[in-house]
Coordinates of C-alpha atoms and ligand atoms in Angstrom, one line a residue:
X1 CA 0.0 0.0 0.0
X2 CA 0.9 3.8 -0.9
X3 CA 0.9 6.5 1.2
X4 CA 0.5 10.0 0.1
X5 CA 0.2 13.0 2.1
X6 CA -3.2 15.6 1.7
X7 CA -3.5 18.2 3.6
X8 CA -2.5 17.1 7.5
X9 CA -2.8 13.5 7.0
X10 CA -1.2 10.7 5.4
X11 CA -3.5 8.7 3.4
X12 CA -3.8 5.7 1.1
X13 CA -3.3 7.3 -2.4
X14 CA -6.4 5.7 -3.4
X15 CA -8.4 8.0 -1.3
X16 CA -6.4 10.9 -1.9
X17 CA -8.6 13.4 -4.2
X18 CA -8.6 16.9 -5.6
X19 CA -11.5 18.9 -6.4
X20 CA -11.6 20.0 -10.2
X21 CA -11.4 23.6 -8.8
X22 CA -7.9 23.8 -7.3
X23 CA -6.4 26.6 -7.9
X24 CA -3.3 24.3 -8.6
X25 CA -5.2 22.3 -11.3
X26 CA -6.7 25.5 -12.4
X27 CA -4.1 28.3 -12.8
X28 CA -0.6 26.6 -11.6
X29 CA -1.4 29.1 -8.5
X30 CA 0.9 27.1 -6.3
X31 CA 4.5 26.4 -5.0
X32 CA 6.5 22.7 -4.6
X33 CA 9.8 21.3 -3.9
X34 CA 11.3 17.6 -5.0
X35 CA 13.6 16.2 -2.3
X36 CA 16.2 13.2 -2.6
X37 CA 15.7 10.1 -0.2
X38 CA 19.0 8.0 0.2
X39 CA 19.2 5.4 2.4
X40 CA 15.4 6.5 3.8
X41 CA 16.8 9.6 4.7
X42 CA 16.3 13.2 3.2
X43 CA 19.2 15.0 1.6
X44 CA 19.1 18.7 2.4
X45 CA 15.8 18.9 3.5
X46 CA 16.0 21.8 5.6
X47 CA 17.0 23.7 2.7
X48 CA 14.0 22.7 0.9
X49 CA 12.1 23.1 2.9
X50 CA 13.1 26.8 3.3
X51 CA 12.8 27.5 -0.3
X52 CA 9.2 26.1 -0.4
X53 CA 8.2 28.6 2.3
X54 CA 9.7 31.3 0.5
X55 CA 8.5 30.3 -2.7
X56 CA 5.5 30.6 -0.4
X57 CA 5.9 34.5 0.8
X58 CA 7.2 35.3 -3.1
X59 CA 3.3 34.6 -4.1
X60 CA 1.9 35.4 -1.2
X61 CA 0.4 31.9 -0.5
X62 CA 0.2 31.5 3.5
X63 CA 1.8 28.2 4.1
X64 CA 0.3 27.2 7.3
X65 CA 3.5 24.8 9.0
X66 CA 6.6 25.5 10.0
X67 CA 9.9 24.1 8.7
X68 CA 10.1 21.4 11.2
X69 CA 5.7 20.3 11.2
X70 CA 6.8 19.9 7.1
X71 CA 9.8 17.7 7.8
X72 CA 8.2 15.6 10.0
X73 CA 5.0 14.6 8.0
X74 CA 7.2 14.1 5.0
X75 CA 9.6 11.5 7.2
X76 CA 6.0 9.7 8.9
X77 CA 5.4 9.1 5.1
X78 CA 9.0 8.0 3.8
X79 CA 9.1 5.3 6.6
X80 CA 5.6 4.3 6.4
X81 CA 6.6 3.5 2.1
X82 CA 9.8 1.8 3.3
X83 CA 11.0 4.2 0.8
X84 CA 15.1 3.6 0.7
X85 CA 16.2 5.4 -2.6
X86 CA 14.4 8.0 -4.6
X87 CA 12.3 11.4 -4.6
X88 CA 9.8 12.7 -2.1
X89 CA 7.6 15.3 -4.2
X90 CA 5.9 17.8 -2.3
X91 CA 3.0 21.1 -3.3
X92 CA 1.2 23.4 -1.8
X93 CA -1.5 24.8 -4.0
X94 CA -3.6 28.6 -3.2
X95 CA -7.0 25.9 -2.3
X96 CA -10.2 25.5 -3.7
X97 CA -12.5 28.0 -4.7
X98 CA -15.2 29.1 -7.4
X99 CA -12.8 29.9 -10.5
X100 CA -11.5 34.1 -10.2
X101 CA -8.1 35.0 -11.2
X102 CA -7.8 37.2 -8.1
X103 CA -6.9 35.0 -4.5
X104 CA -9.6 34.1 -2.7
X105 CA -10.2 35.3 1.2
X106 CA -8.1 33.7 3.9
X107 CA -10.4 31.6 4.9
X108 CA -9.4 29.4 1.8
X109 CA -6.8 27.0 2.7
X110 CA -3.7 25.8 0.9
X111 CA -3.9 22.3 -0.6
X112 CA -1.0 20.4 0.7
X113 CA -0.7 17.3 -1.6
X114 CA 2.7 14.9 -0.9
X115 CA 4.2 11.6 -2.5
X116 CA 6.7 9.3 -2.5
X117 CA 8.6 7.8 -5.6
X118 CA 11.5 4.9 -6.1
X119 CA 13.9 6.6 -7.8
X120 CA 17.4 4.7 -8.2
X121 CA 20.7 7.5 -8.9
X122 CA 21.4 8.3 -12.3
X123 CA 25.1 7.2 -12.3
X124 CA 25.4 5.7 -16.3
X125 CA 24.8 9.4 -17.5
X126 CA 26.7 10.5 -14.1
X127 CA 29.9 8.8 -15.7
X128 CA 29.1 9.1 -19.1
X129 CA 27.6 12.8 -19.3
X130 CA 24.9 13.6 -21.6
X131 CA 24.0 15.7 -25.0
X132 CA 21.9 18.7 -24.8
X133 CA 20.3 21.3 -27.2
X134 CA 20.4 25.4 -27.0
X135 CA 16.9 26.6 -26.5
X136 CA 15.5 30.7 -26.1
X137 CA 14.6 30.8 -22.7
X138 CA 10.6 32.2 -23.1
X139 CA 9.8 31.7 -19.4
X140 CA 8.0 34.6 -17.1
X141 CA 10.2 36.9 -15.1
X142 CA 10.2 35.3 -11.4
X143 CA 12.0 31.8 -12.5
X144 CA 13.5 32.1 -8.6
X145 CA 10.0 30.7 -7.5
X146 CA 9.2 27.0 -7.6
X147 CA 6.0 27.7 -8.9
X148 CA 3.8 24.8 -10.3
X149 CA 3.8 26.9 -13.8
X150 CA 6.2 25.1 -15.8
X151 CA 4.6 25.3 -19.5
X152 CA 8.1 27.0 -20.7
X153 CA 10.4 24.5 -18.9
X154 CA 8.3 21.1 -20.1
X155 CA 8.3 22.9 -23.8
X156 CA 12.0 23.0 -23.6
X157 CA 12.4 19.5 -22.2
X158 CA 9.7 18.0 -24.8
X159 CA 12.3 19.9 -27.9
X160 CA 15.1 17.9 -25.9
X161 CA 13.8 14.9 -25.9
X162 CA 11.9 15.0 -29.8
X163 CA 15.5 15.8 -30.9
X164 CA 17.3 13.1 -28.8
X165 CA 18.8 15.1 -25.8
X166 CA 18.6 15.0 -22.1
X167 CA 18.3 18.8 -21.3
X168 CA 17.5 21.6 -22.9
X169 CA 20.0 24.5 -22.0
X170 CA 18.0 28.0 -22.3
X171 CA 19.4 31.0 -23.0
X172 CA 18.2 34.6 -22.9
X173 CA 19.0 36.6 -26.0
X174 CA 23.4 35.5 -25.7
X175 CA 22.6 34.6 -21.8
X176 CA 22.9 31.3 -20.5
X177 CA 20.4 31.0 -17.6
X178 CA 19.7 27.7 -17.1
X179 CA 18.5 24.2 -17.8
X180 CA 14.9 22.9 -17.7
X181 CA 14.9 21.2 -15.2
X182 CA 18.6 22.1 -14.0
X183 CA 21.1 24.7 -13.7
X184 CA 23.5 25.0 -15.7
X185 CA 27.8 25.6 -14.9
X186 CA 31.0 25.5 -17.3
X187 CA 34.7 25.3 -16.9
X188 CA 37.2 27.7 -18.3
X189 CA 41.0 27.7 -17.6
X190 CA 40.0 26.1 -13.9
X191 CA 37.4 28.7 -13.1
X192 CA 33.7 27.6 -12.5
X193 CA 30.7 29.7 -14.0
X194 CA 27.4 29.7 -13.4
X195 CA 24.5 32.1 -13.8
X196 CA 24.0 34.7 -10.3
X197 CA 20.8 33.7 -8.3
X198 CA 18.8 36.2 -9.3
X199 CA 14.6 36.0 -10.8
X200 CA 16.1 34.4 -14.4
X201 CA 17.3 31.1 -12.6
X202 CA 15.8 29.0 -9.5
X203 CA 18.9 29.0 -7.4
X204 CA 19.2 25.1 -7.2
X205 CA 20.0 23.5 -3.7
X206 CA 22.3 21.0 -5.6
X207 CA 23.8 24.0 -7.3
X208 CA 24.2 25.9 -3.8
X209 CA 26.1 22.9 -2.6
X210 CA 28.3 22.6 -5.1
X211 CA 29.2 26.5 -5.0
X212 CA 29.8 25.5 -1.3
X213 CA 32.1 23.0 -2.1
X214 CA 34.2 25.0 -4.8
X215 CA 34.4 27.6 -1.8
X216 CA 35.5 25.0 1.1
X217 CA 38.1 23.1 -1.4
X218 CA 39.5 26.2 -3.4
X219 CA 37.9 25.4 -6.9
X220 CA 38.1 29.3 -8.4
X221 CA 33.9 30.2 -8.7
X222 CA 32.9 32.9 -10.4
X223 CA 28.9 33.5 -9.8
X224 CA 28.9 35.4 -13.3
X225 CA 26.4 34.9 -16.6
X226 CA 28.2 33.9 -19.1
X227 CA 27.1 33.3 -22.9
X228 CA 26.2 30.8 -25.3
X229 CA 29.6 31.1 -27.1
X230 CA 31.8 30.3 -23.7
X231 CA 29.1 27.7 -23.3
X232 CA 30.4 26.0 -26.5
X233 CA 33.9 27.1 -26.1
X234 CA 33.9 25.4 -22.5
X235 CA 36.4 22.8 -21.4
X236 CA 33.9 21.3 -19.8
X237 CA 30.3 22.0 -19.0
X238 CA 27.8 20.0 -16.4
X239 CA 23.8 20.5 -15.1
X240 CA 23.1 20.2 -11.4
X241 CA 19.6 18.9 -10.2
X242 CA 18.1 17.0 -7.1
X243 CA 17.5 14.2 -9.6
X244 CA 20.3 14.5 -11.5
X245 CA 22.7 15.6 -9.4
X246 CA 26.0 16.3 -10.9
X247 CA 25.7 15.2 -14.2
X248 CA 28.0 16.2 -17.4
X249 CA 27.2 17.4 -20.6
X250 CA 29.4 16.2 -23.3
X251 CA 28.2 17.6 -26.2
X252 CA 25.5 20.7 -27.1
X253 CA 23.6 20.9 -30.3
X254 CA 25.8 18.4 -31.8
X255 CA 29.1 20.2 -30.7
X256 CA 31.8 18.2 -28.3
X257 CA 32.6 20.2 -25.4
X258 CA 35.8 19.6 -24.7
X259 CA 37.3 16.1 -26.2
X260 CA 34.1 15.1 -25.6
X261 CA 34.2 12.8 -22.2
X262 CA 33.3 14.4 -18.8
X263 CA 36.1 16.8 -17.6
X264 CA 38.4 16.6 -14.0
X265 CA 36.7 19.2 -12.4
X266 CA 33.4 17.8 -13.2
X267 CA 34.4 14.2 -11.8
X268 CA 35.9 15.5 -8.6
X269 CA 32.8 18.1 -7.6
X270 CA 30.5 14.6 -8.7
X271 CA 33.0 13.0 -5.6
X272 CA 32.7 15.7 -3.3
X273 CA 28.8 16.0 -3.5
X274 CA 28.9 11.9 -3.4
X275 CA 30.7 12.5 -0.2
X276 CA 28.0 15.3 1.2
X277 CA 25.5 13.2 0.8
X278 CA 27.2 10.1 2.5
X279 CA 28.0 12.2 5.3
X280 CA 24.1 13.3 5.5
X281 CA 22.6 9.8 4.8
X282 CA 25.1 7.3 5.8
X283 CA 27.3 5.2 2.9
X284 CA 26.0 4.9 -0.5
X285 CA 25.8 1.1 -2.2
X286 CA 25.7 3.0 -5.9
X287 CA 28.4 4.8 -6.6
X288 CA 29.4 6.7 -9.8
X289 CA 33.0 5.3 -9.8
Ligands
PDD301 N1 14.5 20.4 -11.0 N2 16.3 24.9 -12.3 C1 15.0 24.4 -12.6 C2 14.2 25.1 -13.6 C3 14.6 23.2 -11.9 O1 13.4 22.7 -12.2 C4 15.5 22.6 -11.0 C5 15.0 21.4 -10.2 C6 16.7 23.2 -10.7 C7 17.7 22.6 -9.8 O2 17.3 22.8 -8.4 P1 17.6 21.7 -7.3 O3 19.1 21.6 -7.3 O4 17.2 22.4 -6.0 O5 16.9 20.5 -7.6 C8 17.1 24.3 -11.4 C9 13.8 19.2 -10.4 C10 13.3 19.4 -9.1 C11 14.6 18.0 -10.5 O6 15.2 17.8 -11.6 O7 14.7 17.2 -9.6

């Protein structure tokens, strides 16, 4: 049996409805965070969790737990699944109400809706890396909020995968902002780029981590846009996600980056967020090498 969260309590997913006239179903009007489970246990969940709640304020969608209430219904559900490896997926919509663009009053509640899902670690396209196509990024201006609105990211992930790819790298006019489901970093001359967290990317918590780790081991980051040429001129180039962790991308619209294999920089930030997440959720049996 499956257990999903709604609202307060964890349910069989079975009984687990929505009315036709969530605002989530309705509009995209809510907020949502995936989180990785290893070894049962969340990775970076605090962080998160944070983000949901401010993705929360950014739309002014009243969240009604704290940090720690979220954290512990979402670990009552992980151990009730037996869930070892994989995602925990997690929304909070603006509630039901006759359809109006405008909110309705306060006395509409959030929809919280919650579920778990096996998910084992990418590590062929970890070691290998990955091809990915150059797409114009048409999103809205606020891309900093996890909102459930992700018409322009799925369009640019459909194009990938029509045309054989596993990302789809946007750009704005010669701006690299970011993947569709990722962010996006290169490698020049030993010096890490990736786009500044401001409203054009969702600053990533995998790609907060790795900044983390360039900072604590000395790898030269530079928190600068950069453009679709030094993307393709890159000695090496790699997407950060929850899902997909570190993973390398080997060649773009057809183009080797670099000879064409995943790059040293690449490899050791892949063994330095391996070891993060060992030292969060105890010692991996996967491992990318
Ligand atoms: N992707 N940018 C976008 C547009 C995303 O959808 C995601 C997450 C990221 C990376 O964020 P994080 O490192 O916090 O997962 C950046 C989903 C959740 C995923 O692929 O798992």
């Amino acid at each position: 049996m499956e257990y999903v969260i709604l609202n307060g309590d964890l349910i069989e997913r079975s009984k687990a409805k929505v009315d036709i006239e969530d605002r989530g179903y309705q509009f995209g009007d809510g907020v949502y965070e995936v989180i990785r489970v290893y070894n049962g246990k969340m990775f970076t969940a605090d962080e998160h969790l944070e983000r949901l709640l401010e993705s929360g304020k950014k739309i002014e969608l009243n969240i009604p737990y704290s940090k720690d209430q979220l954290k512990q219904m979402l670990i009552e559900m992980i151990e009730r699944n037996n869930l070892e490896l994989g995602i925990v997926y997690m929304q909070f919509s603006r509630g039901t109400s006759p359809r109006n663009h405008a909110y309705p009053g306060a006395d509409v509640a959030p929809v919280l809706t919650a579920y778990t899902r096996e998910t084992t670690r990418p590590v062929e396209s970890m070691r290998n890396g990955v091809k990915a196509i150059l797409i114009e990024d048409i999103r809205w201006l606020r891309c900093d909020i996890k909102s459930l609105n992700l018409l322009g990211n799925i369009m640019a992930k459909q194009k990938a995968a029509q045309s054989g790819s596993f990302e789809a790298i946007q750009h704005r006019g010669d701006t690299v902002t970011e993947g569709s489901s990722s962010n996006i970093a290169i490698v020049k001359d030993g010096t890490l780029y990736t786009h500044p967290a401001t409203n054009l990317i969702l600053n990533g918590i995998t790609r907060r981590k790795i900044n983390e780790i360039c900072r604590e081991t000395g790898i030269a980051l530079k928190e600068s846009a950069f453009t679709k040429e030094d993307l393709l001129a890159a000695d090496e180039v790699f997407m950060s996600s929850t899902s997909a962790e570190v993973t390398p991308i080997i060649e773009i619209e057809g183009k080797l980056i670099g000879n064409g294999s995943p790059g040293p920089i690449t490899n050791k930030l892949q063994n330095l967020f391996e070891e993060s997440i060992e030292k969060q959720c105890g010692s991996l049996t996967v491992k990318i090498r």
